[in-house]
Coordinates of C-alpha atoms in Angstrom, one line a residue:
M1 CA 8.7 -7.5 37.6
V2 CA 6.3 -7.3 34.6
P3 CA 2.8 -6.5 35.8
S4 CA 0.2 -9.3 35.4
A5 CA -1.8 -8.6 32.3
D6 CA -4.4 -11.3 33.2
S7 CA -5.2 -9.7 36.6
R8 CA -6.0 -6.4 35.0
S9 CA -7.6 -7.6 31.8
A10 CA -10.2 -9.6 33.7
Q11 CA -12.0 -6.3 34.4
K12 CA -11.3 -4.6 31.1
P13 CA -12.9 -5.1 27.7
P14 CA -10.7 -6.9 25.2
L15 CA -8.0 -4.7 23.5
L16 CA -7.4 -4.5 19.7
V17 CA -4.1 -2.9 18.7
I18 CA -4.1 -1.5 15.2
G19 CA -0.8 -0.8 13.5
A20 CA -1.1 1.5 10.5
G21 CA 0.9 4.0 8.4
G22 CA 0.2 7.6 7.5
T23 CA -1.5 7.4 4.1
G24 CA -5.2 7.4 3.6
G25 CA -5.0 3.9 2.0
H26 CA -3.8 2.5 5.3
M27 CA -5.7 4.8 7.7
F28 CA -9.2 4.7 6.2
P29 CA -9.8 1.0 6.6
A30 CA -8.0 1.0 10.0
Q31 CA -10.3 3.8 11.2
A32 CA -13.4 1.8 9.9
L33 CA -12.3 -1.2 11.9
A34 CA -11.6 0.9 15.0
E35 CA -15.1 2.3 14.9
A36 CA -16.6 -1.2 14.5
M37 CA -14.7 -2.7 17.4
L38 CA -15.6 0.2 19.7
A39 CA -19.2 -0.4 18.8
R40 CA -18.7 -4.1 19.8
G41 CA -17.4 -3.0 23.2
W42 CA -13.7 -3.4 22.6
R43 CA -10.9 -1.0 23.5
V44 CA -8.8 0.1 20.6
R45 CA -5.3 1.4 20.5
L46 CA -3.7 2.9 17.3
A47 CA 0.0 2.2 17.1
T48 CA 1.7 4.5 14.6
D49 CA 4.7 6.9 14.3
A50 CA 4.7 10.7 14.7
R51 CA 3.8 11.2 11.0
G52 CA 1.0 8.7 11.2
A53 CA -0.4 10.3 14.3
R54 CA -0.9 13.5 12.3
Y55 CA -3.2 11.7 10.0
A56 CA -5.3 10.1 12.7
G57 CA -7.7 13.0 13.3
G58 CA -10.6 11.0 11.9
F59 CA -10.3 8.3 14.5
P60 CA -12.8 8.4 17.4
E61 CA -11.6 10.1 20.6
A62 CA -12.0 6.8 22.4
V63 CA -9.1 5.3 20.4
E64 CA -5.9 5.5 22.3
R65 CA -2.9 6.8 20.3
Q66 CA 0.4 5.2 20.9
V67 CA 3.3 6.9 19.0
T68 CA 6.3 4.6 18.5
R69 CA 9.6 4.9 16.7
S70 CA 9.7 3.4 13.2
G71 CA 11.7 4.0 10.1
T72 CA 11.6 3.4 6.3
F73 CA 14.2 1.9 4.0
A74 CA 12.6 3.5 1.0
Q75 CA 12.7 7.3 1.7
G76 CA 14.8 9.9 3.3
S77 CA 18.6 10.5 3.4
L78 CA 21.2 7.7 3.4
I79 CA 21.8 8.4 7.1
A80 CA 18.1 8.2 8.0
R81 CA 17.7 4.9 6.1
A82 CA 20.9 3.5 7.7
L83 CA 19.4 4.3 11.1
S84 CA 16.0 2.8 10.3
P85 CA 16.7 -0.7 11.7
F86 CA 17.7 0.9 15.1
S87 CA 14.5 3.1 15.1
I88 CA 12.4 0.1 14.3
A89 CA 14.1 -2.1 17.0
L90 CA 13.5 0.6 19.6
G91 CA 9.8 0.9 18.5
A92 CA 9.4 -2.8 18.6
A93 CA 10.9 -3.0 22.1
G94 CA 8.5 -0.3 23.3
S95 CA 5.6 -2.1 21.7
I96 CA 6.5 -5.4 23.4
W97 CA 6.7 -3.7 26.8
S98 CA 3.3 -2.0 26.2
M99 CA 1.7 -5.3 25.1
L100 CA 3.1 -7.1 28.1
R101 CA 1.6 -4.5 30.4
D102 CA -1.8 -4.5 28.6
R103 CA -2.1 -7.7 26.5
P104 CA -4.1 -7.3 23.3
A105 CA -6.7 -9.9 22.4
C106 CA -5.7 -9.3 18.8
V107 CA -3.3 -7.1 16.7
A108 CA -4.2 -5.9 13.2
G109 CA -1.7 -4.4 10.8
F110 CA -2.8 -2.3 7.8
G111 CA 0.6 -1.8 6.2
G112 CA 3.1 1.0 6.1
Y113 CA 6.4 1.2 7.9
P114 CA 4.7 2.7 11.1
A115 CA 2.9 -0.7 11.5
L116 CA 6.2 -2.5 11.8
P117 CA 6.9 -2.2 15.6
A118 CA 3.4 -3.4 16.5
M119 CA 3.6 -6.4 14.1
I120 CA 7.0 -7.3 15.3
A121 CA 5.8 -7.2 18.9
A122 CA 2.7 -9.3 18.1
W123 CA 4.8 -11.9 16.3
T124 CA 7.4 -12.0 19.1
L125 CA 4.7 -12.5 21.8
R126 CA 2.7 -14.9 19.6
L127 CA -0.5 -12.9 19.9
P128 CA -3.5 -13.4 17.6
R129 CA -2.7 -11.3 14.6
L130 CA -3.8 -10.4 11.1
I131 CA -2.9 -8.0 8.3
H132 CA -5.3 -6.3 5.9
E133 CA -4.0 -5.6 2.4
Q134 CA -5.9 -3.0 0.5
N135 CA -4.4 -3.5 -2.9
G136 CA -4.1 -6.4 -5.3
V137 CA -0.3 -6.6 -4.6
L138 CA 1.1 -6.8 -1.1
G139 CA 2.9 -3.8 0.2
R140 CA 6.5 -4.2 1.5
V141 CA 5.5 -4.5 5.2
N142 CA 2.5 -6.7 4.6
R143 CA 4.6 -8.9 2.3
A144 CA 7.2 -9.4 5.1
F145 CA 4.5 -10.5 7.5
A146 CA 2.1 -12.5 5.2
R147 CA 3.5 -15.8 6.5
R148 CA 3.9 -14.5 10.1
V149 CA 0.3 -13.8 10.8
D150 CA -2.7 -16.0 11.4
V151 CA -4.5 -14.7 8.3
V152 CA -4.2 -12.1 5.6
A153 CA -7.5 -10.2 5.0
C154 CA -7.6 -9.2 1.3
G155 CA -9.3 -6.0 0.3
T156 CA -8.9 -6.7 -3.4
W157 CA -9.4 -10.0 -5.1
P158 CA -7.5 -11.5 -6.6
T159 CA -4.4 -10.5 -4.5
A160 CA -1.0 -11.9 -5.3
L161 CA 0.1 -13.8 -2.2
P162 CA 3.0 -16.0 -1.2
P163 CA 2.3 -19.8 -1.5
G164 CA 0.7 -21.2 1.6
T165 CA -0.5 -17.9 3.0
R166 CA -3.8 -18.2 4.9
H167 CA -6.2 -15.6 3.6
V168 CA -9.8 -14.5 3.3
H169 CA -11.4 -12.0 1.0
T170 CA -13.0 -9.4 3.2
G171 CA -13.0 -6.5 0.9
N172 CA -12.0 -2.9 1.7
P173 CA -14.0 -1.1 4.4
V174 CA -15.9 1.9 3.1
R175 CA -17.0 5.0 5.0
G176 CA -20.4 5.5 6.4
V177 CA -21.3 8.1 3.8
V178 CA -20.6 5.5 1.2
L179 CA -22.8 2.9 2.9
E180 CA -25.6 5.4 2.8
Q181 CA -25.4 5.3 -1.0
A182 CA -24.7 1.5 -1.3
G183 CA -26.8 -0.1 -4.0
A184 CA -28.5 3.1 -4.9
P185 CA -30.7 2.5 -8.0
Y186 CA -28.8 3.1 -11.3
V187 CA -30.4 5.2 -14.0
P188 CA -29.2 3.9 -17.3
P189 CA -28.0 6.3 -20.0
G190 CA -30.7 7.7 -22.2
D191 CA -32.3 10.9 -23.6
H192 CA -31.9 12.8 -20.4
P193 CA -29.2 14.6 -18.4
M194 CA -26.4 12.1 -17.3
G195 CA -23.8 12.6 -14.7
L196 CA -20.1 12.0 -15.6
L197 CA -17.8 12.0 -12.6
V198 CA -14.0 12.4 -13.1
I199 CA -12.0 11.8 -9.9
G200 CA -8.3 11.1 -9.3
G201 CA -6.9 13.4 -6.7
S202 CA -3.4 14.8 -7.2
Q203 CA -2.3 11.6 -8.9
G204 CA -5.0 11.8 -11.6
A205 CA -6.2 15.4 -11.8
G206 CA -3.3 16.5 -14.0
V207 CA -3.6 13.8 -16.7
F208 CA -7.4 14.0 -16.7
A209 CA -7.2 17.8 -17.2
R210 CA -5.0 17.2 -20.2
V211 CA -7.2 14.7 -22.0
M212 CA -10.8 15.4 -20.9
P213 CA -11.5 18.6 -22.8
E214 CA -10.4 17.1 -26.1
A215 CA -12.2 13.8 -25.4
L216 CA -15.4 15.7 -24.7
M217 CA -14.9 17.7 -27.8
L218 CA -14.8 14.5 -29.8
L219 CA -18.2 13.3 -28.5
E220 CA -21.3 13.6 -30.7
P221 CA -22.9 16.9 -29.8
A222 CA -26.2 15.2 -28.9
L223 CA -24.4 13.1 -26.3
R224 CA -22.2 15.9 -25.0
D225 CA -25.2 18.2 -24.5
R226 CA -26.7 15.7 -22.1
L227 CA -23.7 15.4 -19.9
R228 CA -23.3 17.0 -16.4
V229 CA -19.6 16.7 -15.7
S230 CA -18.1 16.8 -12.2
Q231 CA -14.3 16.8 -12.3
Q232 CA -11.5 17.3 -9.8
V233 CA -9.1 19.9 -11.2
R234 CA -5.8 21.2 -9.9
A235 CA -5.5 25.0 -9.2
E236 CA -3.0 25.4 -12.0
D237 CA -5.4 23.8 -14.6
M238 CA -8.6 25.4 -13.4
A239 CA -8.7 28.5 -15.7
R240 CA -7.9 26.4 -18.8
M241 CA -10.5 23.8 -17.9
Q242 CA -13.2 26.4 -17.3
D243 CA -12.4 28.0 -20.6
G244 CA -12.6 24.6 -22.4
F245 CA -15.9 23.7 -20.8
C246 CA -17.4 27.1 -21.6
G247 CA -16.3 26.8 -25.2
L248 CA -18.0 23.4 -25.5
R249 CA -21.0 24.6 -23.6
I250 CA -20.7 21.8 -21.1
R251 CA -22.5 21.9 -17.8
G252 CA -19.6 21.3 -15.5
D253 CA -18.7 21.5 -11.8
L254 CA -15.0 21.8 -11.6
R255 CA -13.4 21.8 -8.1
G256 CA -10.1 21.0 -6.5
F257 CA -11.8 18.7 -4.0
F258 CA -15.3 17.2 -3.7
D259 CA -16.5 16.5 -0.1
D260 CA -19.5 14.6 -1.4
V261 CA -17.9 12.0 -3.7
P262 CA -20.3 9.1 -2.7
R263 CA -23.3 11.2 -3.6
R264 CA -21.8 12.1 -7.0
I265 CA -20.9 8.5 -7.7
A266 CA -24.5 7.6 -7.0
E267 CA -25.8 10.2 -9.4
A268 CA -23.3 9.3 -12.1
A269 CA -24.0 7.3 -15.2
L270 CA -20.3 6.8 -15.6
V271 CA -17.2 7.3 -13.4
I272 CA -13.7 7.9 -14.6
S273 CA -11.1 7.4 -11.9
R274 CA -7.7 6.2 -10.9
A275 CA -7.7 2.5 -9.7
G276 CA -6.9 3.1 -6.1
A277 CA -8.3 0.5 -3.7
S278 CA -10.5 2.9 -1.8
S279 CA -11.9 4.4 -5.0
I280 CA -12.8 1.0 -6.4
A281 CA -14.3 0.0 -3.1
D282 CA -16.6 3.1 -3.2
I283 CA -17.5 2.5 -6.9
T284 CA -18.4 -1.1 -6.4
A285 CA -20.3 -0.6 -3.1
I286 CA -22.6 1.9 -4.9
G287 CA -22.5 0.0 -8.2
R288 CA -21.5 2.2 -11.2
P289 CA -19.8 1.6 -14.6
S290 CA -16.3 3.0 -14.6
I291 CA -13.3 3.7 -16.8
L292 CA -10.1 3.1 -14.7
I293 CA -6.7 4.7 -15.5
P294 CA -4.1 3.1 -13.1
F295 CA -1.4 5.4 -11.7
P296 CA 1.7 4.2 -13.6
A297 CA 4.1 5.0 -10.7
A298 CA 2.2 3.0 -8.1
T299 CA 4.5 0.5 -6.4
D300 CA 4.6 -2.9 -8.2
D301 CA 1.9 -1.5 -10.5
H302 CA -0.7 -2.4 -7.8
Q303 CA -3.4 -0.2 -9.3
T304 CA -3.5 -2.4 -12.4
A305 CA -3.9 -5.3 -10.1
N306 CA -6.6 -3.5 -8.2
A307 CA -8.6 -3.1 -11.4
R308 CA -8.2 -6.6 -12.7
G309 CA -11.1 -8.3 -10.8
L310 CA -13.6 -5.6 -11.7
V311 CA -12.6 -5.5 -15.3
E312 CA -12.8 -9.3 -15.6
A313 CA -16.3 -9.2 -14.0
G314 CA -17.4 -6.7 -16.7
G315 CA -17.9 -3.7 -14.4
A316 CA -15.1 -1.5 -15.8
F317 CA -12.8 -0.8 -18.6
V318 CA -9.1 -0.1 -18.0
I319 CA -6.9 2.2 -20.0
Q320 CA -3.2 2.4 -19.2
E321 CA -2.0 6.0 -18.9
A322 CA 0.6 5.3 -21.6
D323 CA -2.2 4.5 -24.0
L324 CA -4.5 7.3 -22.9
T325 CA -5.5 9.6 -25.7
P326 CA -8.6 11.8 -26.2
D327 CA -9.7 9.6 -29.1
L328 CA -9.5 6.4 -27.0
L329 CA -11.2 7.9 -24.0
A330 CA -14.0 9.5 -26.1
G331 CA -14.6 6.1 -27.7
H332 CA -15.0 4.4 -24.3
I333 CA -17.3 7.1 -23.0
T334 CA -19.4 6.9 -26.2
A335 CA -19.6 3.1 -26.1
I336 CA -20.8 3.0 -22.5
L337 CA -23.3 5.9 -22.6
S338 CA -24.7 4.9 -26.0
D339 CA -25.6 1.5 -24.7
P340 CA -28.2 1.6 -21.9
E341 CA -28.4 -2.2 -21.5
G342 CA -24.7 -2.6 -21.5
A343 CA -24.2 0.3 -19.0
E344 CA -26.8 -1.3 -16.7
A345 CA -25.1 -4.6 -16.9
M346 CA -21.8 -2.9 -16.0
A347 CA -23.4 -1.3 -13.0
A348 CA -24.8 -4.6 -11.9
A349 CA -21.4 -6.3 -12.3
A350 CA -19.7 -3.6 -10.3
L351 CA -22.3 -3.9 -7.5
A352 CA -21.8 -7.7 -7.4
E353 CA -18.1 -7.0 -6.9
G354 CA -18.7 -4.6 -4.0
R355 CA -18.2 -5.6 -0.3
P356 CA -20.2 -3.1 1.7
D357 CA -20.0 -5.4 4.7
A358 CA -16.1 -5.4 4.6
T359 CA -15.9 -3.7 7.9
E360 CA -18.1 -6.1 9.7
Q361 CA -16.2 -9.0 8.0
L362 CA -13.0 -7.7 9.5
A363 CA -14.5 -7.1 12.9
E364 CA -15.8 -10.7 13.0
L365 CA -12.4 -12.0 11.9
V366 CA -10.8 -10.1 14.8
E367 CA -13.2 -11.6 17.3
H368 CA -12.8 -15.1 15.8
L369 CA -9.0 -14.9 16.1
A370 CA -9.2 -13.6 19.7
Q371 CA -11.6 -16.4 20.7
Q372 CA -9.6 -19.1 19.0
G373 CA -6.2 -17.8 20.2
G374 CA -5.0 -16.9 16.8
R375 CA -6.2 -19.9 14.7
A376 CA -7.9 -18.6 11.5

């Protein structure tokens, strides 16, 4: 006999089950929602697979971890992909049993194959449910569930959605360290030291290391001398980059990783970055002009979609990697940093696109769905 969920839940706070995969793009917003719901007195359970659990170290200890079977049709050997449906089915069965024993008030999916079992279970049991899509194009799992949830919370706008999908633009949650810098006053370019931040992680550091030294060399010396460049650089490119900066007498801070990116964004007159959803969320929450170079291998070219709204609003320029040359990049840097009024307008446009309240919007959406029994 299945234990009565109602008899136990009467004494317990409501439960939110979060289904999320193992990448930062999925886990960061999931973590932000978990923290917000705990603060509202909810219980939170993270449903993921073994790989995803390894990336859950940032979640509060109060969040219960439920490791379930899942699988992917996109990676691994032919045998592993052939067995994926069985792994997903076993994971979904385990998730259904778990939700029958402790019925969630709401289930939130953040994409990635590890979210599949929880979302299948929520759909099977007709529980209040939502998905959050970080990018301007739905990922495979979110695309499969877009019409099977009560509402799609869009982190990027516009987002390409199937016709008839119920949706709301919440924005992408940002970390507390970003919120501390949100709306920091922008100092327009001028006859003073100016910060130039170049970030891109492993998917951007290589191409940026190739073009940045030459682009900086092409700048007018008076402009170049005022720059204070912070750039993420891979270990294999570090020595060459350091030599290039020394030769140009550029004041630079070259590192493999910055643990204070929000502060550096706030201090920058211009940011050069990939167009990942989390990066754009940080840039717009703080409000800075940017040059965005979408990662060309991103699934369905979703980084170009991520950049579209910000570019149309006037807060950024976009350069496709296939078109990226030192000349073109130098021209964009010069155009922005030689026009104080234009740069200030870009910063204001970026700030207007920001959603620093995205986490609270998501939390309110969860509570609304729970109270209304799933009707968005």
